[in-house]
């Protein structure tokens, strides 16, 4: 049986096209207390009971928002947008987008 880690998460977000319908994917902001100065983003597939995420030390993402690709036929076909504060290099938040593969 799939047993997700006990994580502190906030700001769940799903693809707007699936509001009120069955869906698999939820996107979350994660607080990671195991790694100092780390927050991250998490994509959870509740149908397949898997997850994938992103985090970097001294990077602080804010509430993730999913934007579906126009004409998409799959629920997770789009990008995640989240302002990310870099506490070491950039004093101001910058916008980051992550495709469904969770790579830049």
mmCIF file of C-alpha atoms in Angstrom:
data_model
loop_
_atom_site.group_PDB
_atom_site.id
_atom_site.type_symbol
_atom_site.label_atom_id
_atom_site.label_comp_id
_atom_site.label_asym_id
_atom_site.label_seq_id
_atom_site.Cartn_x
_atom_site.Cartn_y
_atom_site.Cartn_z
ATOM 1 C CA UNK A 1 0.000 0.000 0.000
ATOM 2 C CA UNK A 2 1.154 3.524 -0.814
ATOM 3 C CA UNK A 3 2.059 5.482 2.302
ATOM 4 C CA UNK A 4 2.999 9.116 1.638
ATOM 5 C CA UNK A 5 5.522 10.699 3.947
ATOM 6 C CA UNK A 6 4.189 12.882 6.665
ATOM 7 C CA UNK A 7 4.811 16.274 5.128
ATOM 8 C CA UNK A 8 3.628 19.722 5.941
ATOM 9 C CA UNK A 9 1.899 20.989 2.825
ATOM 10 C CA UNK A 10 -0.184 24.000 1.894
ATOM 11 C CA UNK A 11 -2.084 25.502 -0.990
ATOM 12 C CA UNK A 12 -3.472 22.466 -2.856
ATOM 13 C CA UNK A 13 -4.195 23.265 -6.505
ATOM 14 C CA UNK A 14 -5.675 21.179 -9.326
ATOM 15 C CA UNK A 15 -6.183 21.730 -13.034
ATOM 16 C CA UNK A 16 -9.133 24.188 -13.264
ATOM 17 C CA UNK A 17 -10.630 22.152 -16.124
ATOM 18 C CA UNK A 18 -11.199 19.303 -13.615
ATOM 19 C CA UNK A 19 -12.959 21.261 -10.875
ATOM 20 C CA UNK A 20 -16.101 19.331 -9.922
ATOM 21 C CA UNK A 21 -14.902 16.279 -11.867
ATOM 22 C CA UNK A 22 -12.815 13.257 -10.922
ATOM 23 C CA UNK A 23 -9.105 14.153 -11.018
ATOM 24 C CA UNK A 24 -5.768 12.530 -10.234
ATOM 25 C CA UNK A 25 -3.231 15.329 -9.839
ATOM 26 C CA UNK A 26 -2.839 17.821 -7.020
ATOM 27 C CA UNK A 27 -0.012 20.360 -6.734
ATOM 28 C CA UNK A 28 1.223 21.523 -3.320
ATOM 29 C CA UNK A 29 3.747 23.726 -1.569
ATOM 30 C CA UNK A 30 5.899 21.646 0.816
ATOM 31 C CA UNK A 31 7.687 22.678 4.007
ATOM 32 C CA UNK A 32 10.722 20.446 4.436
ATOM 33 C CA UNK A 33 12.026 20.558 7.981
ATOM 34 C CA UNK A 34 14.671 17.879 7.320
ATOM 35 C CA UNK A 35 16.648 20.248 5.083
ATOM 36 C CA UNK A 36 17.291 23.648 6.610
ATOM 37 C CA UNK A 37 16.229 26.590 4.492
ATOM 38 C CA UNK A 38 14.240 24.470 2.052
ATOM 39 C CA UNK A 39 10.716 24.583 0.751
ATOM 40 C CA UNK A 40 9.494 22.877 -2.362
ATOM 41 C CA UNK A 41 6.706 21.996 -4.737
ATOM 42 C CA UNK A 42 5.051 18.596 -4.978
ATOM 43 C CA UNK A 43 2.919 16.959 -7.668
ATOM 44 C CA UNK A 44 0.883 14.028 -6.313
ATOM 45 C CA UNK A 45 -0.813 11.497 -8.596
ATOM 46 C CA UNK A 46 -3.529 10.136 -6.342
ATOM 47 C CA UNK A 47 -4.681 7.587 -8.948
ATOM 48 C CA UNK A 48 -1.280 5.909 -9.364
ATOM 49 C CA UNK A 49 -0.235 6.709 -5.772
ATOM 50 C CA UNK A 50 3.014 8.381 -6.808
ATOM 51 C CA UNK A 51 4.556 11.783 -6.367
ATOM 52 C CA UNK A 52 7.359 13.906 -7.759
ATOM 53 C CA UNK A 53 8.734 17.128 -6.402
ATOM 54 C CA UNK A 54 11.257 19.928 -6.558
ATOM 55 C CA UNK A 55 13.235 21.748 -3.896
ATOM 56 C CA UNK A 56 16.554 23.559 -3.598
ATOM 57 C CA UNK A 57 18.315 24.900 -0.528
ATOM 58 C CA UNK A 58 17.623 28.625 0.012
ATOM 59 C CA UNK A 59 14.780 28.625 -2.542
ATOM 60 C CA UNK A 60 11.301 29.428 -1.255
ATOM 61 C CA UNK A 61 8.433 28.806 -3.705
ATOM 62 C CA UNK A 62 5.010 30.261 -3.054
ATOM 63 C CA UNK A 63 1.565 28.829 -3.821
ATOM 64 C CA UNK A 64 1.764 26.759 -7.039
ATOM 65 C CA UNK A 65 -0.738 27.447 -9.809
ATOM 66 C CA UNK A 66 -1.307 24.973 -12.649
ATOM 67 C CA UNK A 67 -1.938 26.393 -16.130
ATOM 68 C CA UNK A 68 -3.164 23.825 -18.633
ATOM 69 C CA UNK A 69 -1.802 23.893 -22.164
ATOM 70 C CA UNK A 70 -4.468 25.103 -24.632
ATOM 71 C CA UNK A 71 -5.883 22.048 -26.385
ATOM 72 C CA UNK A 72 -4.459 19.648 -23.789
ATOM 73 C CA UNK A 73 -5.997 16.178 -23.677
ATOM 74 C CA UNK A 74 -4.261 14.997 -20.488
ATOM 75 C CA UNK A 75 -4.925 16.356 -17.017
ATOM 76 C CA UNK A 76 -1.286 17.222 -16.241
ATOM 77 C CA UNK A 77 -0.387 18.702 -19.650
ATOM 78 C CA UNK A 78 0.643 22.236 -18.737
ATOM 79 C CA UNK A 79 2.976 24.134 -16.445
ATOM 80 C CA UNK A 80 3.247 24.913 -12.760
ATOM 81 C CA UNK A 81 3.877 28.564 -11.964
ATOM 82 C CA UNK A 82 5.159 29.717 -8.616
ATOM 83 C CA UNK A 83 7.065 32.786 -7.528
ATOM 84 C CA UNK A 84 10.360 31.574 -6.038
ATOM 85 C CA UNK A 85 12.395 33.679 -3.641
ATOM 86 C CA UNK A 86 16.134 32.959 -3.788
ATOM 87 C CA UNK A 87 17.510 34.042 -0.418
ATOM 88 C CA UNK A 88 21.149 33.938 -1.538
ATOM 89 C CA UNK A 89 21.291 35.524 -5.005
ATOM 90 C CA UNK A 90 18.145 37.395 -5.900
ATOM 91 C CA UNK A 91 16.522 39.682 -3.341
ATOM 92 C CA UNK A 92 13.196 39.786 -5.227
ATOM 93 C CA UNK A 93 10.843 36.938 -6.167
ATOM 94 C CA UNK A 94 11.069 35.618 -9.698
ATOM 95 C CA UNK A 95 8.455 33.633 -11.613
ATOM 96 C CA UNK A 96 9.303 30.019 -12.441
ATOM 97 C CA UNK A 97 7.436 27.591 -14.657
ATOM 98 C CA UNK A 98 7.842 23.838 -14.486
ATOM 99 C CA UNK A 99 6.480 21.536 -17.186
ATOM 100 C CA UNK A 100 4.719 18.278 -16.407
ATOM 101 C CA UNK A 101 8.061 16.432 -16.337
ATOM 102 C CA UNK A 102 9.038 18.709 -13.411
ATOM 103 C CA UNK A 103 12.214 19.845 -15.179
ATOM 104 C CA UNK A 104 13.182 23.353 -16.198
#
